[in-house]
Coordinates of C-alpha atoms in Angstrom, one line a residue:
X1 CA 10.3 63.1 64.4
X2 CA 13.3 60.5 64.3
X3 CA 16.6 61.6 64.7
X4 CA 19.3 59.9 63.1
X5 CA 22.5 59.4 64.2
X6 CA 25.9 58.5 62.9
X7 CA 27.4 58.2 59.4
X8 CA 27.6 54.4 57.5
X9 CA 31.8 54.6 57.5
X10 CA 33.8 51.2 57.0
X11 CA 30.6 48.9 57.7
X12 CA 29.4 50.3 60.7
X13 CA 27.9 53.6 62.0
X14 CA 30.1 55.9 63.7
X15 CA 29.2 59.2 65.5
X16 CA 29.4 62.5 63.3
X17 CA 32.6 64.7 63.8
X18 CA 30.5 67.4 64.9
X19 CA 26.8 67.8 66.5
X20 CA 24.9 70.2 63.7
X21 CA 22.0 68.9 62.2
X22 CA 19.9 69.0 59.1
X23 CA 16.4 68.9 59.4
X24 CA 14.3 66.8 57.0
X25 CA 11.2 68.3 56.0
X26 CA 7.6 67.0 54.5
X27 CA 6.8 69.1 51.7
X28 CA 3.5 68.3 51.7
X29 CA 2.5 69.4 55.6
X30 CA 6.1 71.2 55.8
X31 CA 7.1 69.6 59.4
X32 CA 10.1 68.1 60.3
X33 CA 10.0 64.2 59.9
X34 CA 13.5 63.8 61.0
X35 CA 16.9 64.7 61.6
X36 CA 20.8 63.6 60.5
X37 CA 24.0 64.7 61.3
X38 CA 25.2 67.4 59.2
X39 CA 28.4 65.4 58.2
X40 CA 32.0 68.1 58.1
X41 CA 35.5 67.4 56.4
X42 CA 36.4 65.2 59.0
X43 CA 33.5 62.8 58.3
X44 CA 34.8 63.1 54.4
X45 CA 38.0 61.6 55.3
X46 CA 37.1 59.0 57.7
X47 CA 34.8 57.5 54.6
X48 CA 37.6 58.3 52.2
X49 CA 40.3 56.5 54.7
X50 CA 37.8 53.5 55.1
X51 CA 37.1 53.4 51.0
X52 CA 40.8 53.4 50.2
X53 CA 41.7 51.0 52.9
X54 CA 38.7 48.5 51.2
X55 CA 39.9 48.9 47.8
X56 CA 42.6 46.5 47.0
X57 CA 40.6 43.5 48.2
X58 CA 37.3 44.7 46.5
X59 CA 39.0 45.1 43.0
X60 CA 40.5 42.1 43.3
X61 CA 37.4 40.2 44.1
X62 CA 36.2 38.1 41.4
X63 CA 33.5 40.0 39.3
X64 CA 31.3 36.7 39.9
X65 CA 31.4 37.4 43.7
X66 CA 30.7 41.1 43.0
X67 CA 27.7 40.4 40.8
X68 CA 26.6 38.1 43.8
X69 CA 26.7 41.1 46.2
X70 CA 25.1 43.1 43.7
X71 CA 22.4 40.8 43.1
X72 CA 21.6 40.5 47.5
X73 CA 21.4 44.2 47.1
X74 CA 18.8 44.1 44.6
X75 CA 16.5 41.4 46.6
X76 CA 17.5 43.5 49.7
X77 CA 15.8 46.8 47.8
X78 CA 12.7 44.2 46.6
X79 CA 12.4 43.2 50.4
X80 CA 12.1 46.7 51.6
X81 CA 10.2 48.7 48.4
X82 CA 7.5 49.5 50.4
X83 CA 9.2 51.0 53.4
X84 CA 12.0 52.6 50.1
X85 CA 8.2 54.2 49.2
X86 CA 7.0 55.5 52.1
X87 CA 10.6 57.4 52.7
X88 CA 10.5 59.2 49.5
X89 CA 6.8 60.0 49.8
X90 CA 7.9 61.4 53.2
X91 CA 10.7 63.5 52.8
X92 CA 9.9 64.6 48.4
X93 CA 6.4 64.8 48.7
X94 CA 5.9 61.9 45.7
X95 CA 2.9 60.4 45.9
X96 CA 2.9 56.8 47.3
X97 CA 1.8 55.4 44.0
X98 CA 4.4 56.8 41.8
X99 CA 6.9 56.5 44.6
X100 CA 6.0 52.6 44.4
X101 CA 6.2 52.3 40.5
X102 CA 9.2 54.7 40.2
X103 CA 11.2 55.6 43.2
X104 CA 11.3 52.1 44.8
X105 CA 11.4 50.5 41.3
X106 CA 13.8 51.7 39.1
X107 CA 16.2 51.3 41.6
X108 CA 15.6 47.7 41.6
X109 CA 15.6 46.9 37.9
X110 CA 19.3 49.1 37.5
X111 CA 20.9 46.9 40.3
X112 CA 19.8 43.8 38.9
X113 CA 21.1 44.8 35.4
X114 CA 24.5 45.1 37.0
X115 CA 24.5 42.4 38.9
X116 CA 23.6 40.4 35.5
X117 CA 26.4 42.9 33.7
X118 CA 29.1 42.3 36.5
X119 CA 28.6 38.4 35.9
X120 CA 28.7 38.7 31.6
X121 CA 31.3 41.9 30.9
X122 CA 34.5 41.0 29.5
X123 CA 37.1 42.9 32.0
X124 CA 40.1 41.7 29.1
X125 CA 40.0 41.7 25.5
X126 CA 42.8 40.9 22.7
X127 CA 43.4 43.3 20.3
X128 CA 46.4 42.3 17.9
X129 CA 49.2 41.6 20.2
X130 CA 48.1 43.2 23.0
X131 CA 45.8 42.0 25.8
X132 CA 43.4 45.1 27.1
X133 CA 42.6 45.0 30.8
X134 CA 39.8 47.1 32.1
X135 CA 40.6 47.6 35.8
X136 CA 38.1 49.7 38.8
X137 CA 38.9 53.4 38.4
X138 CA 39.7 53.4 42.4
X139 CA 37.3 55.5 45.4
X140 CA 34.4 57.2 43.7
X141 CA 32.7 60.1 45.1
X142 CA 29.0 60.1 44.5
X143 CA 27.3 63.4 45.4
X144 CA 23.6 62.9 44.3
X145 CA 20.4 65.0 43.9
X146 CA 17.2 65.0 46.0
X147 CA 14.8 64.5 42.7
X148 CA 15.0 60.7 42.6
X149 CA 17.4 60.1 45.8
X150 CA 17.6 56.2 45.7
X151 CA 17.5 55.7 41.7
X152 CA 20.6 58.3 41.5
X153 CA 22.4 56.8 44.2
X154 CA 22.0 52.8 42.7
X155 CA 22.9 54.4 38.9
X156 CA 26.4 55.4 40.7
X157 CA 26.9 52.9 42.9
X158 CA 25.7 49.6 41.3
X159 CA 28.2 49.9 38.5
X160 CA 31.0 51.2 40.8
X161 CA 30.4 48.3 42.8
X162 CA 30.5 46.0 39.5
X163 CA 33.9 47.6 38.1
X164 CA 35.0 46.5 41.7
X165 CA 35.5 50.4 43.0
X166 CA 34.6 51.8 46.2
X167 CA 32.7 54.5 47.2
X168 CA 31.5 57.6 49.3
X169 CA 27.7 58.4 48.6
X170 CA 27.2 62.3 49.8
X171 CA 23.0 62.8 49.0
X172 CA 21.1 65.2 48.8
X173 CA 20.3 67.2 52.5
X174 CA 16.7 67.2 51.3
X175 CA 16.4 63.2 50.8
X176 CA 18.9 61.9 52.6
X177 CA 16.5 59.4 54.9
X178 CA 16.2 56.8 51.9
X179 CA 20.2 57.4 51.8
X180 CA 20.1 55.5 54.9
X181 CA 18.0 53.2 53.5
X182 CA 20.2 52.4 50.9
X183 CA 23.1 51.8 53.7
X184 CA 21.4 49.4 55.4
X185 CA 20.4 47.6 52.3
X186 CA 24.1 47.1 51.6
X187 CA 24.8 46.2 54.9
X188 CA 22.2 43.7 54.6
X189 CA 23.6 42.3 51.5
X190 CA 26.9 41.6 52.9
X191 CA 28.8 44.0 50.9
X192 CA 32.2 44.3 52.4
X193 CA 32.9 46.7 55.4
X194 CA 34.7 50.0 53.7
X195 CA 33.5 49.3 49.9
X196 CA 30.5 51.5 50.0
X197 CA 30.2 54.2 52.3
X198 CA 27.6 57.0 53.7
X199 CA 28.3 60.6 54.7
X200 CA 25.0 63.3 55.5
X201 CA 26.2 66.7 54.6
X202 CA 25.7 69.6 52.9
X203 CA 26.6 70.5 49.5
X204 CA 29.6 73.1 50.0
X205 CA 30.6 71.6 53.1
X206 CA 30.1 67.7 52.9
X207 CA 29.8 67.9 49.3
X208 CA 33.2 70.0 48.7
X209 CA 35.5 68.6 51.5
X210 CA 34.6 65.2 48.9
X211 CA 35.1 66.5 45.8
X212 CA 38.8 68.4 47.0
X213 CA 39.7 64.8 48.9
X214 CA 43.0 63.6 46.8
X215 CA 41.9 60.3 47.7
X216 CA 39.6 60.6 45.4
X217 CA 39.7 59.1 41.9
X218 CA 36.4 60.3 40.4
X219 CA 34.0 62.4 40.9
X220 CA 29.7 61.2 40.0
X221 CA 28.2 64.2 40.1
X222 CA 24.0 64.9 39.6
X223 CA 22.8 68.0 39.4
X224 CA 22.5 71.8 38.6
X225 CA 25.0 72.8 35.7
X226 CA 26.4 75.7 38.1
X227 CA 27.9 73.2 40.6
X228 CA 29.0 71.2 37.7
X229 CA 31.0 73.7 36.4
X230 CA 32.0 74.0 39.9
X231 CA 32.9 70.6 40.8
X232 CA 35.0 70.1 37.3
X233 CA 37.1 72.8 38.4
X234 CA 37.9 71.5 41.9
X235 CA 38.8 67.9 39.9
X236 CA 40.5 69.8 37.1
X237 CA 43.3 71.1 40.0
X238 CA 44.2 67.5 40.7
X239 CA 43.2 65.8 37.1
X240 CA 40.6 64.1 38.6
X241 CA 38.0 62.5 36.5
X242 CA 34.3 63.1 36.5
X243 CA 31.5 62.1 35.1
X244 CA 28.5 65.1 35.4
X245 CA 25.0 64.7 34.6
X246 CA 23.7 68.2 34.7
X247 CA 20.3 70.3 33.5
X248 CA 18.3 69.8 31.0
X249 CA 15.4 71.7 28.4
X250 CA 14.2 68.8 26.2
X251 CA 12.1 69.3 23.1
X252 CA 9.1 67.2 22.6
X253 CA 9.0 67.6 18.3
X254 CA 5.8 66.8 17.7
X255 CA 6.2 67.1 13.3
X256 CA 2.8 67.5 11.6
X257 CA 2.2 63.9 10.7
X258 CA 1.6 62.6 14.5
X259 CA -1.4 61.8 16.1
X260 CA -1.5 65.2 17.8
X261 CA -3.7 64.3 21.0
X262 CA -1.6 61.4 22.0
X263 CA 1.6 63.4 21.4
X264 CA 0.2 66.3 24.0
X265 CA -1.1 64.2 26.6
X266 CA 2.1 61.9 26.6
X267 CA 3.8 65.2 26.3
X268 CA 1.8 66.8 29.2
X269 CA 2.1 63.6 31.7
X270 CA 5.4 63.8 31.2
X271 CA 6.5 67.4 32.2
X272 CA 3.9 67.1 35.2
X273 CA 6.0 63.7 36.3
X274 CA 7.4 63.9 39.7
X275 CA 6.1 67.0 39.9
X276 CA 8.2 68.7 37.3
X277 CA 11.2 67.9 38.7
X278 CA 12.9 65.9 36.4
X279 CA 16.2 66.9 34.3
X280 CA 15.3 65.0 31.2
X281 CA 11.5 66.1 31.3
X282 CA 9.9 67.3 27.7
X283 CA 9.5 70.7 28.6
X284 CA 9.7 72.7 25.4
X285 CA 6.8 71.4 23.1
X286 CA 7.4 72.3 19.8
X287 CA 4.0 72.2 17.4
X288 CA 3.9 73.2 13.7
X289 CA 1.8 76.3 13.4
X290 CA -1.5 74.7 11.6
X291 CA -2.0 72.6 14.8
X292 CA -0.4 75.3 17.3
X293 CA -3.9 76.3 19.1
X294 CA -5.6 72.8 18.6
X295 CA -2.5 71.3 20.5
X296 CA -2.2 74.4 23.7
X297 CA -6.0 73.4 23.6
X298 CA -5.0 69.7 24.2
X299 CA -2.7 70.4 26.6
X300 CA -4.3 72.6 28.7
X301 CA -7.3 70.1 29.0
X302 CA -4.7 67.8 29.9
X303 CA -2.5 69.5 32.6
X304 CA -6.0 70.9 34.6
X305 CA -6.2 66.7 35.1
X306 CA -3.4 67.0 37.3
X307 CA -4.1 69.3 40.0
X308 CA -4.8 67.3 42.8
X309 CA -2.8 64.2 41.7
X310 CA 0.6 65.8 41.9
X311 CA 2.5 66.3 44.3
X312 CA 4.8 69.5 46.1
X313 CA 8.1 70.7 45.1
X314 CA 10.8 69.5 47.5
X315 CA 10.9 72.8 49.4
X316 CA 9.9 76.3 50.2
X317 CA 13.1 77.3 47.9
X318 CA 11.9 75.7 45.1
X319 CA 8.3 76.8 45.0
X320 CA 9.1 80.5 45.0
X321 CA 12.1 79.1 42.0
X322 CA 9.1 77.9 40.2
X323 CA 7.0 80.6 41.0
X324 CA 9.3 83.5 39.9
X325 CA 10.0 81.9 36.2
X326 CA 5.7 81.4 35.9
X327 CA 5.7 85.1 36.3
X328 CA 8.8 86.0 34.1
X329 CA 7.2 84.0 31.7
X330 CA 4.0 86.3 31.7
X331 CA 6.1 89.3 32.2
X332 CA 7.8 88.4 28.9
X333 CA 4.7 88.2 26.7
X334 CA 4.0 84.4 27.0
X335 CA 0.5 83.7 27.3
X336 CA -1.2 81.4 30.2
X337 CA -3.2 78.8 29.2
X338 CA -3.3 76.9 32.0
X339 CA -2.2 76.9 35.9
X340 CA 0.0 80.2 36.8
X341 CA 1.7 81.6 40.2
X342 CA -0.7 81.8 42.6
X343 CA -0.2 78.3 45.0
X344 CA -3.0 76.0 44.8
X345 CA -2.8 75.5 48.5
X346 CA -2.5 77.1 51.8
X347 CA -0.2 74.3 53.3
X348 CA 2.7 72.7 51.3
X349 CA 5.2 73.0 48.3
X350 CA 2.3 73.4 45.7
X351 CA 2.6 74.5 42.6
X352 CA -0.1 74.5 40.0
X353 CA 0.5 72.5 36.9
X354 CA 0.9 75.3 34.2
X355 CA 0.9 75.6 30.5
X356 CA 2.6 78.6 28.5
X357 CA 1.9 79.2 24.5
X358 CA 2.7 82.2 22.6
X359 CA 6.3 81.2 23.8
X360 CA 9.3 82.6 21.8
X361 CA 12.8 80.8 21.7
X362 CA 14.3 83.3 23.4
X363 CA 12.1 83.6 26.2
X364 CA 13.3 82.7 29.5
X365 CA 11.1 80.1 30.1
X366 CA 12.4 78.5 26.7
X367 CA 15.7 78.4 28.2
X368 CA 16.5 78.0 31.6
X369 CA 15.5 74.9 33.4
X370 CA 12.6 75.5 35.8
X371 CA 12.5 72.4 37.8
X372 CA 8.9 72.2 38.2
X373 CA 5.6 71.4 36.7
X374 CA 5.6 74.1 33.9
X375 CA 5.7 73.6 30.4
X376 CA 6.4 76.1 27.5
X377 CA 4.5 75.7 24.0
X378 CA 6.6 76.4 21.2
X379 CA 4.9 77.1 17.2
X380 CA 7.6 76.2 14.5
X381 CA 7.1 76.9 10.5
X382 CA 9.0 74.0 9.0
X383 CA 11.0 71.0 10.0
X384 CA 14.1 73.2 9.8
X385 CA 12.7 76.0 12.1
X386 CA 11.3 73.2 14.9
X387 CA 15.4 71.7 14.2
X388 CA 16.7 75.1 15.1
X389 CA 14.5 75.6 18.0
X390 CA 14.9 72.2 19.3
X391 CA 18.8 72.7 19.4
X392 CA 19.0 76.4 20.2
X393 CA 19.8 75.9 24.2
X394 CA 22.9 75.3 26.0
X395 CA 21.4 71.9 27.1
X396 CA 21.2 68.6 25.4
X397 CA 20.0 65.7 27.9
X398 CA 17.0 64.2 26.0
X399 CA 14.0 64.9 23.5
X400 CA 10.9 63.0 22.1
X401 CA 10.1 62.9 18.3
X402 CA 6.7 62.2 17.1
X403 CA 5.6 61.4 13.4
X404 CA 3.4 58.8 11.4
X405 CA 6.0 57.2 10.4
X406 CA 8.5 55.9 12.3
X407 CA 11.4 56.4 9.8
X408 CA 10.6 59.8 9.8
X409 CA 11.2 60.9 13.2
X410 CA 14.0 58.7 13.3
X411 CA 15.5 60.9 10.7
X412 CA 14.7 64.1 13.0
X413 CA 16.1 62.4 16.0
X414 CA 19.3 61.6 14.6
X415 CA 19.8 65.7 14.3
X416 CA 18.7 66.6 17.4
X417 CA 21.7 67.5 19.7
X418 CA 21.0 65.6 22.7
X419 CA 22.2 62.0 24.4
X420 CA 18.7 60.5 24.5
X421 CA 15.4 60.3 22.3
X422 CA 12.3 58.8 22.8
X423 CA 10.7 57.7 19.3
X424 CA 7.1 58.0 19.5
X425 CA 6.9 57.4 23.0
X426 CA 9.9 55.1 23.4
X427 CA 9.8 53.4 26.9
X428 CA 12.6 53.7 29.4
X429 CA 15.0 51.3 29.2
X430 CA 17.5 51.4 32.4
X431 CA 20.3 49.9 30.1
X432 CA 20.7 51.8 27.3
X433 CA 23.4 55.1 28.0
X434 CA 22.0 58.4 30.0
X435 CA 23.3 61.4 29.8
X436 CA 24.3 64.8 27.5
X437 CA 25.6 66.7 24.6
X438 CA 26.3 70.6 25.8
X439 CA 26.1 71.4 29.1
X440 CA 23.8 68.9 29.7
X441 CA 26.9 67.2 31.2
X442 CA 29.9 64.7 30.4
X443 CA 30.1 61.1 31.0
X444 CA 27.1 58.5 30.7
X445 CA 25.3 56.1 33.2
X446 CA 23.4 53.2 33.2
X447 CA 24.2 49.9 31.0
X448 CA 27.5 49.1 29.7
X449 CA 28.2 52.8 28.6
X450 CA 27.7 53.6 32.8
X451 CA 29.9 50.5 33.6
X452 CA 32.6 52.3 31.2
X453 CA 32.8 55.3 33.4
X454 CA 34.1 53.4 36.2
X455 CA 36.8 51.6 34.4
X456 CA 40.1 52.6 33.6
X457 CA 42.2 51.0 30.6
X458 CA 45.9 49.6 30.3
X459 CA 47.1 47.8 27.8
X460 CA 49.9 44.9 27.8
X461 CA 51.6 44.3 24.6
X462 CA 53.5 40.9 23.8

């Protein structure tokens, strides 16, 4: 076990205010790999001072020097991807493999887009006879989740950084070893002292004493739709911006003209991704009702694959989560077809990878977001019905069409009330807008549409 000391404030660390602790646990052997300080209000405002005080010179630093910084901290990130791996396999349980292809590299591939994007955007425009300037909001509070702790952490800061704002980064208390990571990495790029800066801490402490600070000029916010809801009241007293990206329950439409088995497996794979835990994951599979049993056929075939190549929740808190909506799910009629509640291991966040059909829209398992490697089978009559189903939640954060023809789920996906669509199994592109319709959230991230966010606008008329 390592502890850690210190918080990354003004471009150095600096003891913690106060001496607690939070213990970072394995969720795959459940021992404590390490320890940070658990950071108070104090903390908050030393990074807060340190941002503000860092501002002025940072927004006025030409965007071609900030794409330059941008750019060290992306071959920083390269340098290290394999010691970025082995943190997240340590302290989320991923294993090392998708840890390697997704934790350590998405991260890499959104800095470098706005390094490239810092270096190309047009900060002034003309429009008739006025000239448009789009100046760095000012600090930025980033309070990110522990599902894909570096990748959330870049997608806030790398376009802060590029609309020349500073920033506090308050992560997760269950990932916040790759957090540190992440600081060094921008020390190591020689990103000016006080432009990004690191506080450990938990959520309604840390997290809070951040979001109240009136040095604050936005709020980036990932995570559950109740401390949304929270967090945009706090900014609302001081008409603060933010910029939320909540929960989701995406519908994977799979219309009758699809090639079903490719739809199900793709479908499958990804709800069992990072072990469930993913907001934008397809977890409501929608199936007309000729092919209904033929497809929970497929996809329990498909989700007894992953058994033993997934990894654990992130903690004890989560498994019994997880564990208490499999059995809702039974207790409200739906039907098992693969997985279920028992754990699938003695030691370890385990859940087994499990498959409901005979599901009903209203069904709690239809929609609440479980957060874990369960996935609910739904049977539609017509296009309408599997429309209505597919927009019945409070949620809107993504969705997957399939059909024959192209054209055809295009036409579906342009109804479906949610910010992102995957079109026959669209790949992920880091710079095309993220984010929700509903309660999904407010605000989008990544590419231009996430630079936006950081910006604000004035106007200059001659």
């Amino acid at each position: 076990m390592k502890a850690h000391d210190g918080m990354y404030i003004g471009g150095a660390w600096r003891p913690a205010a106060g001496q607690d602790v939070i213990e970072v646990v394995n969720p795959v052997d459940e021992q404590v790999i390490g320890t940070v300080p658990a950071g108070t209000a104090e903390d908050v405002d030393a990074a807060v001072r340190a941002a503000r005080a860092a501002l002025p010179g940072w927004a006025a630093t030409p965007p071609a020097e900030r794409a330059a910084r941008l750019a060290a901290l992306r071959d920083v990130l390269v340098a290290r991807a394999d010691e970025i791996a082995e943190t997240v396999t340590a302290e989320l349980g991923s294993p090392l493999k998708f840890s390697q292809a997704v934790h350590a590299a998405v991260p890499i591939a959104v800095a470098g887009s706005y390094a490239e994007l810092a270096a190309t955007y047009s900060f002034e425009e003309k429009t008739g006879n006025s000239v448009v300037h789009h100046e760095p909001i000012g600090v930025v509070a980033a309070i990110t989740p522990w599902n894909y702790p570096l990748h959330q952490i870049v997608a806030k800061a790398a376009p802060a950084l590029a609309a020349g704002c500073t920033i506090v980064v308050k992560p997760a208390e269950d990932t916040p070893l790759v957090a540190r990571l992440f600081a060094e990495a921008v020390h190591e790029a020689g990103v000016p002292a006080g432009v990004v800066n690191l506080v450990t801490g938990l959520g309604p402490v840390a997290g809070q004493a951040l979001a109240e600070h009136p040095g604050v000029d936005l709020v980036s916010f990932t995570g559950s739709t109740a401390v949304g809801r929270r967090i945009a009241a706090i900014a609302a007293g001081q008409i603060k911006k933010v910029a939320l990206e909540l929960g989701g329950k995406s519908a994977n439409v799979i219309l009758p003209s699809a090639d079903l088995a490719k739809a199900v497996n793709v479908g499958v794979a990804n709800v069992m991704s990072n072990s469930g835990q993913t907001c934008s994951a397809w977890t409501r599979m929608l199936v007309h009702r000729d092919q209904y049993e033929e497809a929970a056929g497929l996809a329990a075939t498909a989700a007894a694959k992953y058994g033993e190549r997934i990894g654990p929740v992130v903690n004890a808190k989560q498994q019994a989560r997880v564990r208490g909506y499999i059995e809702k799910g039974v207790a409200e009629g739906a039907r098992l077809v693969a997985g279920g509640p028992e754990a699938p291991r003695e030691k370890g966040y385990f859940v087994s990878p499990t498959v409901f059909a005979d599901v009903t829209p209203d069904m709690t398992i239809a929609q609440e977001e479980i957060f874990g490697p369960v996935l609910s089978i739904l049977k539609y009559e017509d296009e309408e019905d599997a429309l209505r189903i597919a927009n019945g939640t409070v949620y809107g954060l993504a969705g997957a069409v399939w059909a024959g023809d192209e054209a055809e789920a295009v036409a579906f996906a342009r109804r479906m009330e949610t910010g992102q669509v995957d079109i026959n199994g669209g790949r992920f592109n880091p710079l095309a807008p993220f984010g929700g319709y509903k309660q999904s959230g407010v605000g989008r991230e990544l590419g231009v549409h996430g630079l936006a966010e950081y910006l604000q606008t004035k106007s200059l008329q001659f």
